[in-house]
Amino acid sequence: MNYWLVKSEPSEYSWEDLSKNREDIWDGIRNFQARNYLKEMKCGDQVLFYHSGKTKEIVGVAEVSEEAFPDPKDNENKGWVAIKIKPKKALKNPIDLERIKSDDLLNTMPLIKQSRLSVMPIEKIQFDHIIKLSS
């Protein structure tokens, strides 16, 4: 199993939207590195859901429910892909960006080093630490 973080502006698509829908397509990714990460995601992989924009915090845990398939929004057939994710649980205490930056175990995450990347891998130890911090 692998661990990931996906980012979304809550005004575009929020954790609440995913929770309401119970499963949804994660599409519209137009960055080659993020696309390659989408292709690596497997069913059952755990995904941290991060709200970008004003709040800048990890708010929930989702799971990959369908592996990469052609992005239905790729009208020019450029090879973009999408996956499906489903919500598992909202974090009791969201973990904000300042806490991530100040934590020695988390401040090496791609979220800090590649802040514009919308899909990224994280290490299991970081995932577990975030879950522990949010309890």
PDB file of C-alpha atoms in Angstrom:
ATOM      1  CA  MET A   1       0.000   0.000   0.000  1.00  0.00           C
ATOM      2  CA  ASN A   2       1.133   3.530  -0.795  1.00  0.00           C
ATOM      3  CA  TYR A   3       0.238   6.866   0.743  1.00  0.00           C
ATOM      4  CA  TRP A   4      -0.627  10.082  -1.044  1.00  0.00           C
ATOM      5  CA  LEU A   5      -1.794  13.634  -0.557  1.00  0.00           C
ATOM      6  CA  VAL A   6      -4.168  15.421  -2.920  1.00  0.00           C
ATOM      7  CA  LYS A   7      -4.915  19.132  -2.816  1.00  0.00           C
ATOM      8  CA  SER A   8      -8.071  20.975  -3.686  1.00  0.00           C
ATOM      9  CA  GLU A   9      -9.346  24.496  -3.257  1.00  0.00           C
ATOM     10  CA  PRO A  10     -12.453  24.058  -1.061  1.00  0.00           C
ATOM     11  CA  SER A  11     -14.428  26.515  -3.195  1.00  0.00           C
ATOM     12  CA  GLU A  12     -13.790  24.246  -6.209  1.00  0.00           C
ATOM     13  CA  TYR A  13     -14.158  20.848  -4.524  1.00  0.00           C
ATOM     14  CA  SER A  14     -14.081  20.263  -0.782  1.00  0.00           C
ATOM     15  CA  TRP A  15     -13.833  17.361   1.615  1.00  0.00           C
ATOM     16  CA  GLU A  16     -17.524  17.944   2.291  1.00  0.00           C
ATOM     17  CA  ASP A  17     -18.260  17.491  -1.434  1.00  0.00           C
ATOM     18  CA  LEU A  18     -16.394  14.176  -1.486  1.00  0.00           C
ATOM     19  CA  SER A  19     -18.153  13.025   1.687  1.00  0.00           C
ATOM     20  CA  LYS A  20     -21.554  13.931   0.252  1.00  0.00           C
ATOM     21  CA  ASN A  21     -20.821  12.141  -3.035  1.00  0.00           C
ATOM     22  CA  ARG A  22     -19.369   9.051  -1.274  1.00  0.00           C
ATOM     23  CA  GLU A  23     -17.024   8.496  -4.219  1.00  0.00           C
ATOM     24  CA  ASP A  24     -15.839  10.732  -7.006  1.00  0.00           C
ATOM     25  CA  ILE A  25     -13.486  11.123  -9.931  1.00  0.00           C
ATOM     26  CA  TRP A  26     -10.232  12.959  -9.223  1.00  0.00           C
ATOM     27  CA  ASP A  27      -9.712  14.588 -12.602  1.00  0.00           C
ATOM     28  CA  GLY A  28      -8.530  17.760 -14.266  1.00  0.00           C
ATOM     29  CA  ILE A  29      -4.881  17.275 -13.279  1.00  0.00           C
ATOM     30  CA  ARG A  30      -2.685  18.996 -15.872  1.00  0.00           C
ATOM     31  CA  ASN A  31       0.808  18.571 -14.491  1.00  0.00           C
ATOM     32  CA  PHE A  32       3.013  15.782 -15.822  1.00  0.00           C
ATOM     33  CA  GLN A  33       4.508  14.821 -12.469  1.00  0.00           C
ATOM     34  CA  ALA A  34       1.078  14.764 -10.793  1.00  0.00           C
ATOM     35  CA  ARG A  35      -0.277  12.703 -13.711  1.00  0.00           C
ATOM     36  CA  ASN A  36       2.511  10.179 -13.254  1.00  0.00           C
ATOM     37  CA  TYR A  37       1.643   9.920  -9.562  1.00  0.00           C
ATOM     38  CA  LEU A  38      -2.014   9.309 -10.467  1.00  0.00           C
ATOM     39  CA  LYS A  39      -0.854   6.437 -12.677  1.00  0.00           C
ATOM     40  CA  GLU A  40       1.002   4.909  -9.707  1.00  0.00           C
ATOM     41  CA  MET A  41      -2.006   4.952  -7.379  1.00  0.00           C
ATOM     42  CA  LYS A  42      -3.551   1.557  -6.629  1.00  0.00           C
ATOM     43  CA  CYS A  43      -6.911   0.554  -5.200  1.00  0.00           C
ATOM     44  CA  GLY A  44      -6.754   0.689  -1.421  1.00  0.00           C
ATOM     45  CA  ASP A  45      -3.967   3.286  -1.286  1.00  0.00           C
ATOM     46  CA  GLN A  46      -4.601   5.870   1.438  1.00  0.00           C
ATOM     47  CA  VAL A  47      -4.974   9.529   0.472  1.00  0.00           C
ATOM     48  CA  LEU A  48      -4.778  12.610   2.677  1.00  0.00           C
ATOM     49  CA  PHE A  49      -7.168  15.326   1.498  1.00  0.00           C
ATOM     50  CA  TYR A  50      -5.685  18.819   1.781  1.00  0.00           C
ATOM     51  CA  HIS A  51      -7.633  22.058   1.490  1.00  0.00           C
ATOM     52  CA  SER A  52      -5.497  24.662  -0.265  1.00  0.00           C
ATOM     53  CA  GLY A  53      -6.419  28.322  -0.419  1.00  0.00           C
ATOM     54  CA  LYS A  54      -7.337  30.161   2.771  1.00  0.00           C
ATOM     55  CA  THR A  55      -7.347  27.283   5.277  1.00  0.00           C
ATOM     56  CA  LYS A  56      -4.303  25.258   4.099  1.00  0.00           C
ATOM     57  CA  GLU A  57      -4.910  22.103   6.119  1.00  0.00           C
ATOM     58  CA  ILE A  58      -5.252  18.334   5.879  1.00  0.00           C
ATOM     59  CA  VAL A  59      -8.899  17.644   6.625  1.00  0.00           C
ATOM     60  CA  GLY A  60      -9.591  14.000   5.814  1.00  0.00           C
ATOM     61  CA  VAL A  61      -8.493  10.562   4.705  1.00  0.00           C
ATOM     62  CA  ALA A  62      -9.733   9.019   1.477  1.00  0.00           C
ATOM     63  CA  GLU A  63      -8.961   5.802  -0.347  1.00  0.00           C
ATOM     64  CA  VAL A  64      -8.263   5.076  -4.002  1.00  0.00           C
ATOM     65  CA  SER A  65     -11.283   3.140  -5.285  1.00  0.00           C
ATOM     66  CA  GLU A  66     -10.414   2.980  -8.984  1.00  0.00           C
ATOM     67  CA  GLU A  67      -7.009   3.089 -10.628  1.00  0.00           C
ATOM     68  CA  ALA A  68      -5.994   5.406 -13.454  1.00  0.00           C
ATOM     69  CA  PHE A  69      -8.252   5.691 -16.492  1.00  0.00           C
ATOM     70  CA  PRO A  70      -8.465   8.308 -19.269  1.00  0.00           C
ATOM     71  CA  ASP A  71      -9.559  11.666 -17.864  1.00  0.00           C
ATOM     72  CA  PRO A  72     -13.061  12.367 -19.201  1.00  0.00           C
ATOM     73  CA  LYS A  73     -12.168  16.080 -19.313  1.00  0.00           C
ATOM     74  CA  ASP A  74      -9.217  15.449 -21.660  1.00  0.00           C
ATOM     75  CA  ASN A  75     -10.982  16.694 -24.792  1.00  0.00           C
ATOM     76  CA  GLU A  76      -7.738  16.825 -26.776  1.00  0.00           C
ATOM     77  CA  ASN A  77      -6.672  13.236 -25.994  1.00  0.00           C
ATOM     78  CA  LYS A  78      -3.342  14.297 -24.525  1.00  0.00           C
ATOM     79  CA  GLY A  79      -3.017  11.274 -22.245  1.00  0.00           C
ATOM     80  CA  TRP A  80      -4.266  12.827 -19.006  1.00  0.00           C
ATOM     81  CA  VAL A  81      -5.657  10.405 -16.456  1.00  0.00           C
ATOM     82  CA  ALA A  82      -8.040  10.400 -13.523  1.00  0.00           C
ATOM     83  CA  ILE A  83      -8.701   8.081 -10.587  1.00  0.00           C
ATOM     84  CA  LYS A  84     -11.623   7.576  -8.248  1.00  0.00           C
ATOM     85  CA  ILE A  85     -11.429   8.153  -4.521  1.00  0.00           C
ATOM     86  CA  LYS A  86     -13.875   7.640  -1.680  1.00  0.00           C
ATOM     87  CA  PRO A  87     -13.861   9.259   1.760  1.00  0.00           C
ATOM     88  CA  LYS A  88     -12.864   7.200   4.788  1.00  0.00           C
ATOM     89  CA  LYS A  89     -12.926   9.707   7.631  1.00  0.00           C
ATOM     90  CA  ALA A  90     -12.691  13.378   8.422  1.00  0.00           C
ATOM     91  CA  LEU A  91      -9.820  14.309  10.706  1.00  0.00           C
ATOM     92  CA  LYS A  92     -11.048  15.200  14.189  1.00  0.00           C
ATOM     93  CA  ASN A  93      -8.388  17.917  14.334  1.00  0.00           C
ATOM     94  CA  PRO A  94      -7.230  19.123  10.896  1.00  0.00           C
ATOM     95  CA  ILE A  95      -3.479  19.585  10.519  1.00  0.00           C
ATOM     96  CA  ASP A  96      -2.606  23.021   9.185  1.00  0.00           C
ATOM     97  CA  LEU A  97       0.348  24.004   7.049  1.00  0.00           C
ATOM     98  CA  GLU A  98       2.132  25.833   9.871  1.00  0.00           C
ATOM     99  CA  ARG A  99       2.092  22.688  11.996  1.00  0.00           C
ATOM    100  CA  ILE A 100       3.396  20.654   9.066  1.00  0.00           C
ATOM    101  CA  LYS A 101       6.222  23.128   8.480  1.00  0.00           C
ATOM    102  CA  SER A 102       7.216  23.149  12.152  1.00  0.00           C
ATOM    103  CA  ASP A 103       7.209  19.356  12.575  1.00  0.00           C
ATOM    104  CA  ASP A 104      10.591  17.712  11.910  1.00  0.00           C
ATOM    105  CA  LEU A 105       8.935  14.547  10.592  1.00  0.00           C
ATOM    106  CA  LEU A 106       6.597  16.403   8.226  1.00  0.00           C
ATOM    107  CA  ASN A 107       8.600  19.384   6.978  1.00  0.00           C
ATOM    108  CA  THR A 108      10.275  17.239   4.305  1.00  0.00           C
ATOM    109  CA  MET A 109       6.962  16.395   2.611  1.00  0.00           C
ATOM    110  CA  PRO A 110       6.622  17.370  -1.067  1.00  0.00           C
ATOM    111  CA  LEU A 111       3.813  19.673   0.112  1.00  0.00           C
ATOM    112  CA  ILE A 112       6.531  21.982   1.446  1.00  0.00           C
ATOM    113  CA  LYS A 113       9.151  21.526  -1.271  1.00  0.00           C
ATOM    114  CA  GLN A 114       6.770  21.422  -4.280  1.00  0.00           C
ATOM    115  CA  SER A 115       3.869  23.497  -3.047  1.00  0.00           C
ATOM    116  CA  ARG A 116       2.151  23.788  -6.430  1.00  0.00           C
ATOM    117  CA  LEU A 117       1.947  20.027  -6.993  1.00  0.00           C
ATOM    118  CA  SER A 118      -1.642  18.818  -6.512  1.00  0.00           C
ATOM    119  CA  VAL A 119      -0.957  15.081  -6.184  1.00  0.00           C
ATOM    120  CA  MET A 120       2.069  13.770  -4.313  1.00  0.00           C
ATOM    121  CA  PRO A 121       3.373  10.715  -2.492  1.00  0.00           C
ATOM    122  CA  ILE A 122       4.046  10.764   1.228  1.00  0.00           C
ATOM    123  CA  GLU A 123       5.857   8.292   3.429  1.00  0.00           C
ATOM    124  CA  LYS A 124       3.929   5.856   5.635  1.00  0.00           C
ATOM    125  CA  ILE A 125       5.644   7.245   8.732  1.00  0.00           C
ATOM    126  CA  GLN A 126       4.393  10.736   7.802  1.00  0.00           C
ATOM    127  CA  PHE A 127       0.874   9.460   7.138  1.00  0.00           C
ATOM    128  CA  ASP A 128       0.800   7.657  10.486  1.00  0.00           C
ATOM    129  CA  HIS A 129       2.164  10.730  12.270  1.00  0.00           C
ATOM    130  CA  ILE A 130      -0.531  12.969  10.760  1.00  0.00           C
ATOM    131  CA  ILE A 131      -3.239  10.533  11.840  1.00  0.00           C
ATOM    132  CA  LYS A 132      -1.794  10.494  15.364  1.00  0.00           C
ATOM    133  CA  LEU A 133      -1.576  14.293  15.524  1.00  0.00           C
ATOM    134  CA  SER A 134      -5.174  14.658  14.359  1.00  0.00           C
ATOM    135  CA  SER A 135      -6.636  12.422  17.083  1.00  0.00           C
TER     136      SER A 135
END
